[in-house]
Tab-separated table of C-alpha atoms and ligand atoms in Angstrom:
chain	number	residue	atom	x	y	z
A	136	MET	CA	72.264	76.594	47.493
A	137	THR	CA	68.884	78.924	47.071
A	138	LEU	CA	65.397	79.091	48.539
A	139	LEU	CA	62.242	78.331	46.770
A	140	ILE	CA	59.629	80.468	47.644
A	141	THR	CA	55.909	80.010	45.901
A	142	GLY	CA	53.321	82.186	45.813
A	143	GLY	CA	56.891	84.561	45.874
A	144	ALA	CA	54.768	87.390	43.251
A	145	GLY	CA	51.596	87.726	46.097
A	146	TYR	CA	51.239	90.188	48.753
A	147	ILE	CA	53.247	88.899	51.699
A	148	GLY	CA	55.825	86.625	49.333
A	149	SER	CA	57.108	89.555	47.485
A	150	HIS	CA	57.397	91.364	50.864
A	151	THR	CA	59.519	87.889	52.309
A	152	VAL	CA	61.487	87.818	48.817
A	153	LEU	CA	62.312	91.199	49.495
A	154	GLU	CA	63.507	90.545	52.905
A	155	PHE	CA	65.404	87.010	51.947
A	156	LEU	CA	66.562	88.755	48.902
A	157	SER	CA	68.372	92.346	51.733
A	158	THR	CA	69.689	89.481	53.456
A	159	GLY	CA	72.059	87.980	50.255
A	160	ARG	CA	69.620	84.458	50.264
A	161	ASP	CA	69.555	83.789	46.492
A	162	VAL	CA	65.552	83.085	45.997
A	163	LEU	CA	63.210	81.557	43.039
A	164	VAL	CA	60.248	82.308	42.822
A	165	LEU	CA	57.340	79.947	41.589
A	166	ASP	CA	54.268	81.370	40.679
A	167	ASN	CA	51.542	80.721	38.275
A	168	LEU	CA	50.683	85.017	38.794
A	169	CYS	CA	46.643	82.996	39.133
A	170	ASN	CA	46.130	85.849	41.907
A	171	SER	CA	49.841	88.265	41.305
A	172	ALA	CA	51.231	90.663	38.872
A	173	GLN	CA	54.708	89.866	37.834
A	174	GLU	CA	55.500	93.474	38.351
A	175	SER	CA	56.067	92.842	42.257
A	176	LEU	CA	59.099	91.442	41.295
A	177	ALA	CA	60.691	93.678	39.680
A	178	ARG	CA	59.590	96.222	42.178
A	179	VAL	CA	61.570	95.029	44.670
A	180	ALA	CA	64.618	93.689	42.368
A	181	SER	CA	64.703	97.473	41.886
A	182	LEU	CA	64.901	97.753	45.740
A	183	THR	CA	66.824	95.723	46.705
A	184	GLY	CA	69.400	96.079	43.500
A	185	ARG	CA	68.893	91.812	43.538
A	186	THR	CA	66.942	89.824	40.514
A	187	PRO	CA	64.573	86.467	42.209
A	188	GLY	CA	65.168	83.781	39.787
A	189	PHE	CA	60.652	83.583	38.054
A	190	ILE	CA	59.458	80.195	37.187
A	191	GLN	CA	55.635	81.362	36.158
A	192	GLY	CA	54.042	77.622	37.444
A	193	ASP	CA	51.863	75.525	39.078
A	194	VAL	CA	53.063	74.158	42.546
A	195	ARG	CA	50.688	71.322	41.266
A	196	ASP	CA	52.412	70.437	38.445
A	197	ARG	CA	55.013	67.682	39.209
A	198	ALA	CA	57.336	67.760	36.179
A	199	THR	CA	58.014	71.686	36.606
A	200	LEU	CA	58.036	70.530	40.151
A	201	ASP	CA	61.420	68.091	39.098
A	202	ALA	CA	62.442	70.158	36.446
A	203	LEU	CA	62.924	72.891	38.888
A	204	PHE	CA	65.083	70.935	42.020
A	205	THR	CA	66.893	68.948	39.450
A	206	GLN	CA	67.820	72.558	38.124
A	207	HIS	CA	68.362	74.788	40.498
A	208	GLN	CA	70.092	73.708	44.795
A	209	ILE	CA	67.054	74.129	46.700
A	210	GLU	CA	68.557	74.624	50.275
A	211	GLY	CA	64.745	74.926	51.310
A	212	VAL	CA	61.151	75.909	50.635
A	213	VAL	CA	58.378	78.990	52.219
A	214	HIS	CA	55.705	77.552	50.111
A	215	PHE	CA	53.271	80.615	50.016
A	216	ALA	CA	51.707	79.623	46.984
A	217	GLY	CA	47.278	78.290	47.320
A	218	LEU	CA	44.483	80.265	47.571
A	219	LYS	CA	42.342	82.494	50.280
A	220	ALA	CA	38.883	84.270	49.275
A	221	VAL	CA	37.113	83.175	51.874
A	222	GLY	CA	33.360	83.189	50.492
A	223	GLU	CA	35.213	82.305	47.232
A	224	SER	CA	36.492	78.720	48.818
A	225	VAL	CA	33.188	78.022	49.220
A	226	ARG	CA	31.499	78.564	46.096
A	227	GLN	CA	34.711	76.564	44.927
A	228	PRO	CA	36.029	74.179	47.547
A	229	LEU	CA	37.278	71.706	44.685
A	230	SER	CA	39.275	74.200	43.136
A	231	TYR	CA	40.387	74.997	47.344
A	232	TYR	CA	40.995	71.843	48.001
A	233	ASP	CA	43.041	70.844	44.501
A	234	ASN	CA	45.499	74.328	44.779
A	235	ASN	CA	45.681	74.479	48.691
A	236	VAL	CA	45.772	70.804	49.529
A	237	ALA	CA	47.091	69.081	46.524
A	238	GLY	CA	49.825	71.150	45.237
A	239	THR	CA	51.263	71.174	49.103
A	240	LEU	CA	51.345	67.377	48.861
A	241	THR	CA	53.052	67.485	45.326
A	242	LEU	CA	54.837	70.051	46.490
A	243	CYS	CA	56.168	67.401	49.760
A	244	GLN	CA	57.248	64.915	47.719
A	245	ALA	CA	58.756	66.279	44.622
A	246	MET	CA	61.125	68.132	48.004
A	247	ALA	CA	61.604	64.173	49.452
A	248	ASP	CA	62.597	62.756	45.610
A	249	ALA	CA	65.183	65.982	45.698
A	250	GLY	CA	66.264	65.888	49.130
A	251	VAL	CA	64.840	68.574	50.061
A	252	PHE	CA	63.316	68.840	53.421
A	253	ARG	CA	62.883	72.656	54.771
A	254	LEU	CA	59.717	74.164	54.421
A	255	VAL	CA	58.396	77.414	56.154
A	256	PHE	CA	54.515	77.306	55.185
A	257	SER	CA	51.354	79.347	55.515
A	258	SER	CA	49.036	78.630	57.791
A	259	SER	CA	46.362	80.977	59.537
A	260	ALA	CA	44.870	82.212	62.810
A	261	THR	CA	41.901	81.370	61.315
A	262	VAL	CA	43.009	76.906	62.331
A	263	TYR	CA	41.424	78.093	65.856
A	264	GLY	CA	38.112	77.999	64.696
A	265	THR	CA	36.157	80.167	66.976
A	266	PRO	CA	38.203	80.577	70.233
A	267	ALA	CA	37.487	79.348	73.535
A	268	HIS	CA	39.417	82.538	74.722
A	269	VAL	CA	42.224	85.051	74.175
A	270	PRO	CA	44.911	86.008	73.246
A	271	ILE	CA	45.205	82.296	71.549
A	272	ASP	CA	48.165	80.800	72.163
A	273	GLU	CA	49.915	77.681	70.314
A	274	ASN	CA	48.489	74.959	72.258
A	275	CYS	CA	44.953	76.263	72.072
A	276	PRO	CA	42.685	72.926	70.895
A	277	LEU	CA	41.965	73.892	66.699
A	278	GLY	CA	38.223	74.431	66.081
A	279	GLN	CA	36.876	74.023	63.055
A	280	PRO	CA	37.482	76.058	60.423
A	281	THR	CA	33.072	77.686	58.887
A	282	ASN	CA	34.513	77.123	55.385
A	283	PRO	CA	36.516	75.367	53.004
A	284	TYR	CA	39.573	77.524	53.225
A	285	GLY	CA	39.559	77.404	56.453
A	286	ARG	CA	39.505	73.706	56.233
A	287	SER	CA	42.464	73.166	53.839
A	288	LYS	CA	44.902	75.260	56.592
A	289	ALA	CA	43.861	72.501	59.483
A	290	MET	CA	44.000	69.418	56.273
A	291	VAL	CA	48.114	70.436	55.088
A	292	GLU	CA	48.583	71.019	58.767
A	293	HIS	CA	47.581	68.271	59.580
A	294	ILE	CA	49.485	66.179	57.151
A	295	LEU	CA	52.752	67.690	57.046
A	296	GLN	CA	53.015	66.581	61.054
A	297	ASP	CA	52.402	63.179	59.415
A	298	LEU	CA	55.485	63.835	57.361
A	299	ALA	CA	57.307	65.352	59.924
A	300	THR	CA	56.315	62.624	62.454
A	301	SER	CA	57.013	59.849	59.359
A	302	ASP	CA	60.958	60.820	58.734
A	303	PRO	CA	63.090	62.997	60.851
A	304	ARG	CA	64.949	64.429	57.983
A	305	TRP	CA	61.801	67.326	58.064
A	306	ALA	CA	62.001	69.814	59.636
A	307	ILE	CA	58.538	71.690	59.569
A	308	ALA	CA	57.456	75.643	60.107
A	309	LEU	CA	53.534	76.750	60.767
A	310	LEU	CA	53.178	79.769	60.635
A	311	ARG	CA	49.956	80.378	61.475
A	312	TYR	CA	49.473	84.413	60.576
A	313	PHE	CA	46.480	86.905	62.748
A	314	ASN	CA	45.874	89.267	59.908
A	315	PRO	CA	48.105	90.765	58.140
A	316	VAL	CA	48.051	93.887	56.993
A	317	GLY	CA	50.050	96.762	55.741
A	318	ALA	CA	52.631	98.153	52.553
A	319	HIS	CA	56.921	98.082	52.475
A	320	ALA	CA	57.614	101.511	53.048
A	321	SER	CA	59.413	102.230	49.932
A	322	GLY	CA	54.957	102.427	48.620
A	323	GLN	CA	56.334	100.212	46.111
A	324	ILE	CA	54.702	96.882	46.581
A	325	GLY	CA	51.749	96.236	49.075
A	326	GLU	CA	48.402	94.296	48.350
A	327	ASP	CA	46.439	94.626	45.126
A	328	PRO	CA	43.279	92.603	45.380
A	329	HIS	CA	40.972	91.885	42.379
A	330	GLY	CA	37.666	93.041	42.021
A	331	ILE	CA	35.763	94.835	45.888
A	332	PRO	CA	38.514	92.877	48.554
A	333	ASN	CA	37.411	90.384	51.739
A	334	ASN	CA	39.564	92.354	53.747
A	335	LEU	CA	38.988	95.123	56.201
A	336	LEU	CA	42.477	97.613	55.721
A	337	PRO	CA	42.210	97.356	51.936
A	338	TYR	CA	38.313	98.321	51.911
A	339	ILE	CA	38.723	101.162	54.274
A	340	SER	CA	41.643	101.892	51.945
A	341	GLN	CA	39.939	101.550	48.300
A	342	VAL	CA	37.876	103.953	49.865
A	343	ALA	CA	39.844	106.284	51.075
A	344	VAL	CA	41.137	106.378	47.489
A	345	GLY	CA	37.944	106.822	46.064
A	346	ARG	CA	37.307	103.659	44.326
A	347	LEU	CA	34.363	102.541	47.205
A	348	PRO	CA	31.965	104.720	48.236
A	349	GLN	CA	31.965	104.015	51.823
A	350	VAL	CA	32.787	100.668	54.571
A	351	SER	CA	30.072	97.898	56.230
A	352	VAL	CA	31.391	97.731	59.097
A	353	PHE	CA	30.299	93.988	59.978
A	354	GLY	CA	28.661	94.029	63.552
A	355	SER	CA	27.731	96.479	65.775
A	356	ASP	CA	26.976	94.433	68.850
A	357	TYR	CA	29.461	91.784	69.752
A	358	PRO	CA	30.757	92.163	72.911
A	359	THR	CA	34.241	94.275	72.803
A	360	VAL	CA	35.385	97.612	73.087
A	361	ASP	CA	33.011	99.929	71.037
A	362	GLY	CA	31.222	96.226	69.657
A	363	THR	CA	33.363	96.132	66.793
A	364	GLY	CA	34.232	92.886	65.799
A	365	VAL	CA	38.452	92.414	67.010
A	366	ARG	CA	41.419	91.241	65.474
A	367	ASP	CA	44.939	91.338	65.478
A	368	TYR	CA	46.434	93.208	62.475
A	369	ILE	CA	50.621	92.298	62.013
A	370	HIS	CA	52.622	94.664	59.185
A	371	VAL	CA	53.294	92.735	56.646
A	372	VAL	CA	57.378	93.381	57.200
A	373	ASP	CA	57.561	91.833	59.781
A	374	LEU	CA	55.452	88.955	58.890
A	375	ALA	CA	57.466	88.970	56.084
A	376	LEU	CA	60.723	88.838	58.961
A	377	GLY	CA	59.350	85.855	60.693
A	378	HIS	CA	60.123	83.707	57.845
A	379	LEU	CA	63.996	84.463	58.033
A	380	ALA	CA	63.492	83.365	61.755
A	381	ALA	CA	62.056	80.556	60.886
A	382	LEU	CA	64.016	79.653	58.292
A	383	ASP	CA	66.600	80.130	60.748
A	384	TYR	CA	64.810	77.943	63.230
A	385	LEU	CA	64.897	74.985	60.696
A	386	GLN	CA	68.569	74.910	60.207
A	387	ALA	CA	69.166	73.264	63.736
A	388	HIS	CA	65.459	71.819	64.701
A	389	SER	CA	63.726	69.007	62.662
A	390	GLY	CA	60.820	68.138	63.134
A	391	THR	CA	57.164	70.210	63.225
A	392	HIS	CA	56.977	73.849	64.979
A	393	ILE	CA	54.765	76.137	64.978
A	394	TRP	CA	54.069	79.710	65.978
A	395	ASN	CA	51.611	81.727	66.109
A	396	LEU	CA	52.452	85.625	64.027
A	397	GLY	CA	51.176	88.187	65.898
A	398	THR	CA	51.369	91.344	67.546
A	399	GLY	CA	49.597	91.096	70.279
A	400	THR	CA	46.964	93.448	70.902
A	401	GLY	CA	43.747	93.377	69.527
A	402	TYR	CA	41.470	96.847	67.254
A	403	SER	CA	38.227	96.938	66.956
A	404	VAL	CA	36.961	97.986	62.719
A	405	LEU	CA	36.408	101.915	64.041
A	406	GLN	CA	39.747	102.121	65.634
A	407	MET	CA	41.202	101.136	62.188
A	408	ILE	CA	38.683	103.337	60.755
A	409	HIS	CA	39.835	106.286	62.646
A	410	ALA	CA	43.434	105.377	62.729
A	411	PHE	CA	43.138	104.833	59.295
A	412	GLU	CA	41.503	108.259	59.269
A	413	ALA	CA	45.299	110.074	60.823
A	414	ALA	CA	47.122	108.251	57.803
A	415	CYS	CA	45.334	109.993	55.128
A	416	GLY	CA	44.204	113.086	56.625
A	417	ARG	CA	40.414	112.184	54.760
A	418	THR	CA	37.762	111.177	56.588
A	419	ILE	CA	36.003	106.736	55.740
A	420	PRO	CA	32.629	107.228	55.198
A	421	TYR	CA	31.039	103.973	57.323
A	422	GLN	CA	27.493	102.539	58.382
A	423	LEU	CA	27.546	99.771	60.339
A	424	ALA	CA	26.237	96.728	58.679
A	425	PRO	CA	24.504	94.112	60.133
A	426	ARG	CA	27.256	91.113	61.356
A	427	ARG	CA	29.196	88.894	58.314
A	428	PRO	CA	29.029	85.064	58.487
A	429	GLY	CA	30.862	83.166	60.270
A	430	ASP	CA	32.257	86.335	61.998
A	431	ILE	CA	34.210	85.456	65.322
A	432	ALA	CA	34.253	88.743	68.233
A	433	ALA	CA	37.965	89.300	69.009
A	434	CYS	CA	41.042	87.203	68.360
A	435	TRP	CA	44.156	88.380	68.807
A	436	ALA	CA	47.356	86.238	69.981
A	437	ASP	CA	49.813	85.258	72.217
A	438	ALA	CA	53.069	85.540	70.296
A	439	GLN	CA	55.137	84.947	73.401
A	440	LYS	CA	56.321	80.930	72.191
A	441	ALA	CA	57.793	82.852	68.991
A	442	ALA	CA	59.717	85.443	71.052
A	443	GLN	CA	60.945	82.704	73.356
A	444	GLU	CA	62.216	80.142	69.979
A	445	LEU	CA	62.998	82.470	67.132
A	446	GLY	CA	64.018	85.843	69.143
A	447	TRP	CA	61.075	87.549	66.781
A	448	THR	CA	57.631	90.302	67.797
A	449	ALA	CA	56.106	92.056	65.735
A	450	GLN	CA	58.325	95.585	65.872
A	451	ARG	CA	55.787	98.016	63.112
A	452	ASP	CA	53.241	99.831	65.249
A	453	LEU	CA	49.245	100.663	63.777
A	454	ALA	CA	49.871	104.401	62.856
A	455	GLN	CA	53.045	102.752	60.804
A	456	MET	CA	50.950	99.714	59.265
A	457	MET	CA	48.835	103.115	58.029
A	458	ALA	CA	50.570	104.661	57.133
A	459	ASP	CA	51.933	102.719	54.707
A	460	THR	CA	49.306	101.128	53.723
A	461	TRP	CA	48.336	104.574	52.229
A	462	ARG	CA	51.315	105.170	50.754
A	463	TRP	CA	51.382	101.958	48.585
A	464	GLN	CA	47.324	103.021	48.094
A	465	SER	CA	47.425	106.944	47.104
A	466	GLY	CA	50.311	105.925	45.229
A	467	ASN	CA	49.044	102.669	42.794
A	468	PRO	CA	45.164	103.212	42.809
A	469	ASN	CA	44.655	100.628	40.859
A	470	GLY	CA	47.133	98.765	42.128
A	471	TYR	CA	50.240	97.322	39.685
A	472	PRO	CA	49.951	97.614	35.954
A	473	ASP	CA	49.652	94.009	34.889
A	474	SER	CA	47.470	92.588	37.697
A	475	PRO	CA	45.686	89.792	36.050
A	476	THR	CA	41.739	90.522	35.971
A	477	LYS	CA	39.115	88.791	37.248
B	151	LIG	P1	48.118	85.816	47.307
B	151	LIG	O1	46.995	85.647	46.772
B	151	LIG	O2	48.340	87.515	47.287
B	151	LIG	O3	49.742	85.141	47.349
B	151	LIG	C1	49.291	83.911	46.979
B	151	LIG	C2	50.750	83.743	44.847
B	151	LIG	O4	50.002	81.768	45.155
B	151	LIG	C3	49.789	84.510	44.808
B	151	LIG	O5	50.985	85.190	43.937
B	151	LIG	C4	49.287	83.714	43.435
B	151	LIG	O6	48.976	83.756	41.888
B	151	LIG	C5	49.728	82.148	43.812
B	151	LIG	N1	49.552	80.946	43.445
B	151	LIG	C6	47.967	80.697	43.778
B	151	LIG	N2	48.072	79.008	43.979
B	151	LIG	C7	49.321	78.803	42.895
B	151	LIG	C8	49.408	77.703	42.662
B	151	LIG	N3	48.990	76.836	42.530
B	151	LIG	N4	50.823	77.305	42.003
B	151	LIG	C9	51.041	78.932	42.257
B	151	LIG	N5	51.363	79.718	42.619
B	151	LIG	C10	50.180	80.007	42.802
B	151	LIG	O7	47.895	86.093	48.986
B	151	LIG	P2	49.281	86.100	50.136
B	151	LIG	O8	48.373	86.999	50.640
B	151	LIG	O9	50.166	86.554	50.589
B	151	LIG	O10	48.543	84.831	51.069
B	151	LIG	C11	49.930	83.947	50.814
B	151	LIG	C12	49.729	82.587	52.098
B	151	LIG	O11	49.760	82.960	53.163
B	151	LIG	C13	48.039	81.960	50.993
B	151	LIG	O12	48.745	80.071	51.797
B	151	LIG	C14	47.424	82.309	52.530
B	151	LIG	O13	45.860	81.126	52.086
B	151	LIG	C15	47.826	82.593	53.215
B	151	LIG	N6	46.824	83.497	54.339
B	151	LIG	C16	47.301	84.804	53.951
B	151	LIG	C17	46.578	85.365	54.926
B	151	LIG	C18	45.721	86.944	54.632
B	151	LIG	O14	45.336	87.713	55.431
B	151	LIG	N7	46.958	87.794	53.244
B	151	LIG	C19	46.021	85.197	56.572
B	151	LIG	C20	46.991	83.440	56.028
B	151	LIG	C21	47.787	83.236	55.638
B	152	LIG	C1	38.663	92.018	59.669
B	152	LIG	C2	37.427	92.884	60.844
B	152	LIG	C3	35.584	92.096	60.440
B	152	LIG	C4	35.683	93.869	56.074
B	152	LIG	C5	40.036	86.930	56.967
B	152	LIG	C6	40.391	84.645	57.100
B	152	LIG	C7	40.898	84.419	57.602
B	152	LIG	C8	42.312	85.210	56.734
B	152	LIG	C9	42.453	86.851	57.042
B	152	LIG	C10	43.728	84.337	55.743
B	152	LIG	C11	36.591	91.150	60.878
B	152	LIG	C12	34.996	93.192	59.281
B	152	LIG	C13	35.900	92.958	57.107
B	152	LIG	C14	34.146	95.050	55.590
B	152	LIG	C15	34.293	94.822	58.339
B	152	LIG	N1	43.086	84.981	56.200
B	152	LIG	N2	34.697	93.487	58.334
B	152	LIG	N3	33.696	95.139	57.322
B	152	LIG	O1	38.163	87.978	59.165
B	152	LIG	O2	39.685	88.126	61.003
B	152	LIG	O3	40.512	87.058	58.474
B	152	LIG	O4	41.270	87.160	57.435
B	152	LIG	O5	44.030	83.025	56.005
B	152	LIG	O6	41.069	82.769	57.675
B	152	LIG	O7	38.971	84.811	57.159
B	152	LIG	O8	39.757	89.431	58.886
B	152	LIG	O9	39.815	91.969	57.374
B	152	LIG	O10	37.324	90.426	56.655
B	152	LIG	O11	38.712	91.187	58.357
B	152	LIG	O12	33.665	95.199	58.971
B	152	LIG	O13	34.210	95.521	54.644
B	152	LIG	O14	36.598	93.733	59.899
B	152	LIG	O15	34.012	91.661	60.048
B	152	LIG	O16	35.481	91.837	62.241
B	152	LIG	P1	38.541	87.916	59.011
B	152	LIG	P2	39.329	90.601	57.599
């Protein structure tokens, strides 16, 4: 039996493919490479000694999906494929709803017709909007995401819950990621954003390596430890391992299951900059700047539910997140050689 991993060439996907291959699972990746490089999977193969199957194709393409489900015995699907840039989603909402919402609908229709009902979905803490309180547990009511990207995740959560209600054969995990960072400890695979990074840690690491001049710290007057925004940063390898635990759980539990994947600890922007300086041995120039529209002050997870139900907790601390990011960034200052240009 084979596991289908959509978006498996991307940042979180490639780390997850590596962990599944390491446990002996057979993996087939479907990815259109719109935001990733196939080199990531070549490196996963050399790290694990096992080569994942690969189909370059789109989750919105029903014919590709039908052929894939006919040709392979798929036991379940881990669905990463989608677009994730918040600002771009404001400029190109149709593209986001098409890839993230319509893509998931097409995938689920093809799965049902093929008799495959086990699905792990990449959701996001963004569905909580401005949280009523921190830490955020899974019972916290969903908020109002402030952009089409966030709304696409909330829509898919509702759709998948309706689907599981309609047919008891479905077993679906909605994984709400907090802020994924870091890289595999080998330094061979990591995050490879195109253009100017949107997220904090890739921005810091590109300043450290000399690709960008300085970090702008968005907001220094939040009610937090030092006035800068606080987030729950989780090592991407811990996040990947959460998918293995979730998929195992679905073997014995149908319906929809929601888990926060975070560490339960928040760090401020300035704490992140200083931790990265310690890891790379360089000074990171930064300037205080106005708040970024749409940002919240602080957000971190209550990660108890995943601990209790999945036996999963994040193991890697901030120092390791920073050291692994630096190993990847300094060894691959321009990312993968075959990254798509935008
Ligand atoms: P990524 O862009 O590195 O990976 C997404 C992958 O999906 C890429 O390889 C891309 O080429 C592929 N893809 C996109 N649209 C596709 C389509 N229509 N058909 C086939 N392949 C397609 O992003 P990531 O950081 O690895 O994120 C993976 C998932 O996790 C996404 O769904 C994202 O929304 C979600 N997520 C990410 C974060 C984060 O901060 N990185 C946080 C929460 C949730
Ligand atoms: C973290 C902190 C910024 C960049 C976003 C998406 C969310 C999810 C993860 C996918 C904030 C500050 C940032 C910079 C800064 N993605 N910052 N200077 O905003 O928590 O979440 O990515 O699902 O949906 O919204 O992450 O890394 O952008 O920002 O000061 O150059 O760093 O203000 O406090 P965020 P982030």
